[in-house]
Each structure stands twice: as C-alpha cells, then as structure tokens.
CSV table of C-alpha atoms in Angstrom, one decimal:
chain,number,residue,atom,x,y,z
A,26,MET,CA,15.9,20.1,-14.2
A,27,ALA,CA,11.7,20.3,-13.1
A,28,GLU,CA,11.1,19.0,-16.9
A,29,LEU,CA,13.1,15.7,-15.2
A,30,HIS,CA,11.8,15.6,-12.3
A,31,ASP,CA,8.1,16.0,-13.8
A,32,GLU,CA,9.1,12.8,-16.1
A,33,LEU,CA,10.4,10.9,-13.0
A,34,LEU,CA,6.7,11.6,-11.5
A,35,PHE,CA,4.4,11.1,-14.1
A,36,LYS,CA,6.0,7.6,-15.3
A,37,GLN,CA,3.7,5.4,-14.9
A,38,PRO,CA,4.4,2.5,-12.8
A,39,GLU,CA,4.3,-1.4,-14.1
A,40,SER,CA,2.6,-2.5,-10.2
A,41,THR,CA,1.7,-0.8,-7.0
A,42,HIS,CA,4.1,-0.8,-4.5
A,43,TYR,CA,2.5,-3.7,-2.9
A,44,GLY,CA,4.6,-5.7,-5.5
A,45,ASP,CA,3.3,-9.4,-6.0
A,46,CYS,CA,2.1,-12.0,-3.5
A,47,PRO,CA,5.3,-14.2,-3.1
A,48,ILE,CA,3.4,-17.7,-2.6
A,49,CYS,CA,0.8,-17.3,-5.8
A,50,CYS,CA,2.8,-14.3,-8.0
A,51,LEU,CA,-0.4,-12.8,-8.8
A,52,PRO,CA,-0.1,-8.8,-7.9
A,53,LEU,CA,-1.5,-8.6,-4.3
A,54,PRO,CA,-4.9,-6.3,-3.6
A,55,ILE,CA,-4.6,-2.9,-3.2
A,56,ASP,CA,-7.4,-3.4,-0.2
A,57,PRO,CA,-5.1,-3.8,3.3
A,58,SER,CA,-8.0,-5.8,4.3
A,59,LYS,CA,-7.6,-8.1,1.6
A,60,THR,CA,-3.7,-9.4,2.3
A,61,ARG,CA,-1.9,-10.6,5.6
A,62,LEU,CA,1.8,-9.7,6.8
A,63,MET,CA,3.1,-12.8,8.3
A,64,SER,CA,5.4,-11.2,11.2
A,65,CYS,CA,8.2,-14.4,11.3
A,66,CYS,CA,9.5,-13.5,7.5
A,67,SER,CA,7.9,-10.1,6.6
A,68,LYS,CA,6.0,-11.0,4.2
A,69,LEU,CA,2.9,-10.2,2.4
A,70,ILE,CA,0.9,-12.4,1.4
A,71,CYS,CA,-2.9,-12.7,-0.5
A,72,ASP,CA,-5.5,-14.1,1.6
A,73,GLY,CA,-5.9,-16.7,-1.2
A,74,CYS,CA,-3.2,-18.6,-0.2
A,75,TYR,CA,-3.6,-17.7,3.5
A,76,LEU,CA,-7.0,-19.5,3.5
A,77,ALA,CA,-5.5,-22.3,1.0
A,78,ASN,CA,-3.0,-23.1,3.7
A,79,ARG,CA,-5.2,-23.0,6.4
A,80,LYS,CA,-7.6,-25.5,4.3
A,81,ARG,CA,-4.3,-27.5,4.4
A,82,GLU,CA,-3.1,-27.4,7.5
A,83,VAL,CA,-7.0,-28.3,9.1
A,84,GLU,CA,-7.4,-31.1,6.3
A,85,GLY,CA,-3.9,-32.3,7.4
A,86,LYS,CA,-4.3,-31.7,10.9
A,87,VAL,CA,-1.1,-30.8,11.1
A,88,ARG,CA,0.3,-27.7,12.7
A,89,HIS,CA,0.1,-23.9,11.9
A,90,LYS,CA,2.9,-22.8,9.9
A,91,CYS,CA,3.7,-19.6,7.7
A,92,ALA,CA,2.1,-20.3,4.0
A,93,PHE,CA,5.7,-19.0,2.7
A,94,CYS,CA,8.7,-19.8,5.6
A,95,ARG,CA,7.2,-22.8,7.2
A,96,ASN,CA,8.1,-22.3,10.5
A,97,ASP,CA,5.5,-20.9,13.1
A,98,THR,CA,3.9,-18.1,13.5
A,99,PRO,CA,3.8,-16.0,16.6
A,100,ARG,CA,0.6,-15.6,18.4
A,101,THR,CA,0.8,-13.2,20.7
A,102,LYS,CA,2.4,-10.1,20.5
A,103,GLU,CA,4.7,-9.4,22.4
A,104,VAL,CA,6.4,-12.2,20.9
A,105,ILE,CA,5.6,-10.0,17.6
A,106,ASN,CA,7.5,-7.4,18.9
A,107,GLU,CA,10.4,-9.1,19.5
A,108,ARG,CA,10.6,-11.0,16.2
A,109,TRP,CA,9.9,-7.2,14.8
A,110,MET,CA,12.6,-5.6,16.6
A,111,LYS,CA,15.0,-8.3,15.2
A,112,ARG,CA,14.5,-7.9,12.4
A,113,ILE,CA,15.0,-4.0,12.7
A,114,GLU,CA,18.4,-5.1,14.5
A,115,ALA,CA,18.9,-6.7,10.9
A,116,ASN,CA,18.1,-3.5,9.0
A,117,ASP,CA,14.8,-4.8,7.6
A,118,PRO,CA,12.3,-1.7,6.5
A,119,VAL,CA,9.4,-3.3,6.7
A,120,SER,CA,9.7,-4.3,10.1
A,121,MET,CA,10.6,-1.1,10.8
A,122,TYR,CA,7.2,0.4,8.9
A,123,GLN,CA,5.4,-2.3,11.3
A,124,MET,CA,6.6,-0.8,14.3
A,125,GLY,CA,5.9,2.6,13.0
A,126,THR,CA,2.4,1.7,12.6
A,127,ASP,CA,2.3,0.0,15.4
A,128,LYS,CA,3.3,2.8,17.4
A,129,TYR,CA,1.2,5.5,15.3
A,130,GLU,CA,-1.8,3.7,16.4
A,131,GLU,CA,-1.0,3.9,20.2
A,132,GLY,CA,-0.4,7.6,19.1
A,133,ASN,CA,2.9,7.6,20.1
A,134,TYR,CA,3.5,10.0,16.5
A,135,THR,CA,7.5,10.5,17.4
A,136,ALA,CA,8.6,7.1,17.8
A,137,ALA,CA,6.4,6.2,14.6
A,138,PHE,CA,8.2,8.9,12.6
A,139,GLU,CA,11.6,7.4,13.9
A,140,TYR,CA,11.1,3.7,12.7
A,141,TRP,CA,9.2,5.3,9.6
A,142,THR,CA,12.3,7.2,8.9
A,143,ARG,CA,14.9,4.6,9.1
A,144,ALA,CA,12.3,2.6,6.2
A,145,ALA,CA,11.9,5.3,4.0
A,146,ALA,CA,15.9,5.7,4.1
A,147,LEU,CA,15.9,1.7,2.9
A,148,GLY,CA,13.4,2.9,0.1
A,149,ASP,CA,10.3,1.8,1.8
A,150,VAL,CA,7.3,3.1,-0.4
A,151,GLY,CA,4.8,2.6,2.6
A,152,ALA,CA,7.2,4.8,5.3
A,153,HIS,CA,7.6,7.8,2.8
A,154,TYR,CA,3.4,8.2,2.2
A,155,GLN,CA,3.2,7.7,6.3
A,156,LEU,CA,6.0,10.6,6.5
A,157,SER,CA,4.1,12.8,4.1
A,158,ILE,CA,0.5,12.0,6.5
A,159,LEU,CA,2.9,12.8,9.4
A,160,TYR,CA,4.1,16.2,7.8
A,161,LEU,CA,0.3,16.8,6.7
A,162,ASN,CA,-0.6,17.2,10.5
A,163,GLY,CA,1.8,17.6,12.3
A,164,GLN,CA,2.4,14.5,14.6
A,165,GLY,CA,5.1,14.4,15.5
A,166,VAL,CA,6.6,16.6,13.6
A,167,GLU,CA,6.1,19.9,12.6
A,168,LYS,CA,3.6,21.1,9.7
A,169,ASP,CA,5.7,21.2,6.8
A,170,GLU,CA,4.0,21.3,3.5
A,171,LYS,CA,7.7,20.8,1.6
A,172,LYS,CA,8.1,17.6,3.1
A,173,GLU,CA,5.3,16.9,3.3
A,174,LEU,CA,4.8,17.3,-0.6
A,175,HIS,CA,8.7,15.3,-0.7
A,176,HIS,CA,7.4,12.1,0.8
A,177,MET,CA,4.5,12.4,-1.3
A,178,GLU,CA,6.7,13.0,-4.6
A,179,LYS,CA,8.6,9.3,-3.6
A,180,ALA,CA,5.8,7.0,-2.0
A,181,ALA,CA,4.2,8.0,-5.6
A,182,ILE,CA,7.6,7.7,-7.8
A,183,GLY,CA,7.0,3.7,-5.8
A,184,GLY,CA,4.0,2.8,-6.6
A,185,SER,CA,1.3,4.1,-3.8
A,186,PRO,CA,-2.1,4.7,-5.4
A,187,ASN,CA,-2.6,6.2,-2.5
A,188,ALA,CA,-0.1,8.9,-2.2
A,189,ARG,CA,-0.5,9.3,-5.9
A,190,HIS,CA,-4.0,10.2,-5.8
A,191,ASN,CA,-3.3,12.5,-2.2
A,192,LEU,CA,-1.2,14.6,-5.3
A,193,GLY,CA,-3.8,14.4,-7.5
A,194,CYS,CA,-6.0,16.2,-5.0
A,195,LEU,CA,-3.3,18.1,-4.2
A,196,GLU,CA,-3.1,19.7,-7.6
A,197,ARG,CA,-7.0,20.2,-8.3
A,198,GLY,CA,-6.8,22.1,-5.0
A,199,LYS,CA,-4.0,24.1,-6.7
A,200,GLY,CA,-6.0,24.9,-9.6
A,201,ARG,CA,-3.3,22.6,-11.9
A,202,VAL,CA,-6.2,20.8,-13.0
A,203,GLY,CA,-3.4,19.2,-16.6
A,204,ARG,CA,-1.2,17.6,-13.4
A,205,ALA,CA,-3.9,16.5,-11.5
A,206,VAL,CA,-5.2,14.7,-14.4
A,207,LYS,CA,-1.9,13.1,-14.9
A,208,HIS,CA,-2.2,11.7,-11.2
A,209,PHE,CA,-5.4,10.3,-11.5
A,210,ILE,CA,-5.0,9.0,-14.5
A,211,ILE,CA,-1.3,6.9,-13.6
A,212,ALA,CA,-3.6,5.6,-10.1
A,213,ALA,CA,-6.4,4.4,-11.9
A,214,LYS,CA,-4.3,2.6,-14.2
A,215,LEU,CA,-3.3,1.0,-11.1
A,216,GLY,CA,-6.4,0.0,-9.5
A,217,TYR,CA,-7.1,2.5,-7.4
A,218,ASP,CA,-11.3,3.3,-7.8
A,219,MET,CA,-10.8,6.8,-6.0
A,220,SER,CA,-8.8,8.3,-8.6
A,221,LEU,CA,-11.0,6.6,-11.6
A,222,GLU,CA,-14.2,8.4,-10.2
A,223,ALA,CA,-12.1,11.2,-10.4
A,224,VAL,CA,-11.2,11.1,-14.1
A,225,LYS,CA,-14.6,10.3,-15.0
A,226,ASP,CA,-15.5,13.8,-12.5
A,227,LEU,CA,-13.5,15.7,-14.8
A,228,TYR,CA,-14.8,14.3,-17.7
A,229,LYS,CA,-17.6,15.4,-16.9
A,230,ASP,CA,-16.1,19.1,-16.7
A,231,ASP,CA,-14.0,19.1,-19.7
A,232,TYR,CA,-10.9,18.8,-18.5
A,233,VAL,CA,-10.5,14.9,-19.4
A,234,SER,CA,-10.4,14.0,-23.2
A,235,ARG,CA,-13.2,10.8,-23.7
A,236,GLU,CA,-9.0,8.7,-24.9
A,237,ASP,CA,-8.4,9.4,-21.9
A,238,VAL,CA,-11.2,8.2,-20.3
A,239,VAL,CA,-10.7,5.1,-22.3
A,240,ALA,CA,-7.3,4.4,-21.6
A,241,ALA,CA,-8.4,5.2,-17.6
A,242,PHE,CA,-11.0,2.4,-17.9
A,243,ARG,CA,-9.1,-0.6,-19.6
A,244,GLY,CA,-5.7,0.5,-17.6
A,245,TYR,CA,-8.4,0.1,-14.4
A,246,GLN,CA,-9.9,-3.3,-15.5
A,247,ALA,CA,-6.4,-5.2,-16.5
A,248,ALA,CA,-5.6,-3.9,-13.2
A,249,ILE,CA,-8.1,-5.3,-11.3
A,250,ASP,CA,-8.7,-8.4,-13.7
A,251,ALA,CA,-4.6,-9.4,-13.0
A,252,MET,CA,-5.2,-9.7,-8.9
A,253,LYS,CA,-8.1,-11.5,-9.5
A,254,SER,CA,-7.8,-15.7,-9.1
A,255,PRO,CA,-10.5,-18.8,-8.0
A,256,GLN,CA,-8.3,-18.9,-4.8
A,257,ARG,CA,-8.8,-15.3,-3.5
A,258,GLU,CA,-12.9,-15.1,-4.3
A,259,GLU,CA,-13.1,-18.2,-2.5
A,260,ALA,CA,-11.2,-16.4,0.7
A,261,ALA,CA,-13.2,-13.0,0.1
A,262,ASN,CA,-16.7,-14.8,0.2
A,263,TYR,CA,-15.1,-16.9,3.4
A,264,PHE,CA,-14.0,-13.8,5.8
A,265,ALA,CA,-17.1,-12.3,4.5
A,266,ASP,CA,-19.3,-15.1,5.7
A,267,LYS,CA,-17.0,-15.1,9.0
A,268,PHE,CA,-16.7,-12.0,9.9
A,269,GLY,CA,-19.8,-10.1,8.0
C-alpha cells in the first residue's frame, strides 16, 4: 500500500490545479495577483484576457460584461455574495471555496472550515490545501498532523505547487531529504520558483545530482514560458503602472 501511495504522490502533474485560462487556453499563472475570479460564472481568467476585454469595451463604448460568460458583473459585495450562495446551492465547489476564503479573511475560521470541507469533498484542490493550513494552525479545528498531511497530499496530487512545496519542507525538516527533493523538483517543474531555489540549495549540499538540477530548471522554464503571452505582458505592465 505504501508503494502505491508513493507512486501516486510522486507522479508529476501535467499542470497546476489552476488549469488553463478558459479564454486564451494558456496555463494560468501561479501568482494569484495575475488572475481574476469572475463571480458571475466562477471562472478564473488571466489578466491578459481581462484587460483585452476591458479595452474592447472602452474602445467600443459598450457596457462592461464578463469576459467569459458575457453577463453583467456584480458591483457590490452584497450582490457578489448572493451569487456565490446561489452557486453554492447548486453545489459549485469554486463558490464554496471562495465563500470559505471570505469567511477566513473575516476571522470566522469555523465557517471557513465548513465551506472548504464541502468544496474539498467535491474535489476542489485549493480547498484541500486550505484545510491543511487550518489543521496546521488549529484555526476553527484542533491541530491534527495526520489530517494536515492528508489534505496537503491531496492538494499536491491535484497539482497545487504550494502544497507540494510545503510537503518538501516537511520532509526536509524530518531529515527525509530524498523525499523532499522529489517534492521540490515536481513543484519546480510546475513553475514554482521557491521550489527551484530549494533544489539549487540542496544541490550545493550534494543532495541533488547535476542532472536533476538541470531537469528541474528546464521544467521550470518550460512551465513559465507556457504561461507567457503578449497580452499578459501588456496587462502586467499596465497594472504595474496603474497600481505601482
């Protein structure tokens, strides 16, 4: 059983759990500041497609609508929450995850736990990761290392680079460097820069072969390149100039 578990755990995911932007069909950036969750349809889109849609609307002097579903986007928190709740009633895990995030930011950890638990049961990878954090910190639940690890592994298998990196850190802290290296390399190949740096550090300490470092770097670069586009670069420059 342990061998089968490790075979699944250390399998390289094809992409992160964010998947592709539903408009440009390129892998979504890992950095959440470069994506937008549309509350009207629960779709996560890249800033490049968001800005392209806004430019088209401004130039055409047309009303702002969602870049994906083309419906009006809610403008108040009250309306946004109403839409989340309607989608939650329809068993939408993305809306459950988002509502859990809102409750967490409000300091209501018990409610966050409830929403994330429901979302995780429906396969939401981000919810599994957040549950691992709750069990780690004892927020809304009793601290539980076994449940923390369970949800962190579920998230890592599902493609969460954050969870994968955290597993690497846990294994490294326990002295199981070989397992830590595997986790860091997998996360690096998903485009996670902190894991690539961890691989480099372990290489300096002779825990990683040169071949594995090269493979991790090439995988990292390939993942980063796949996330790039002229539209996304334009959006990054635009929002950097606008918000600093």
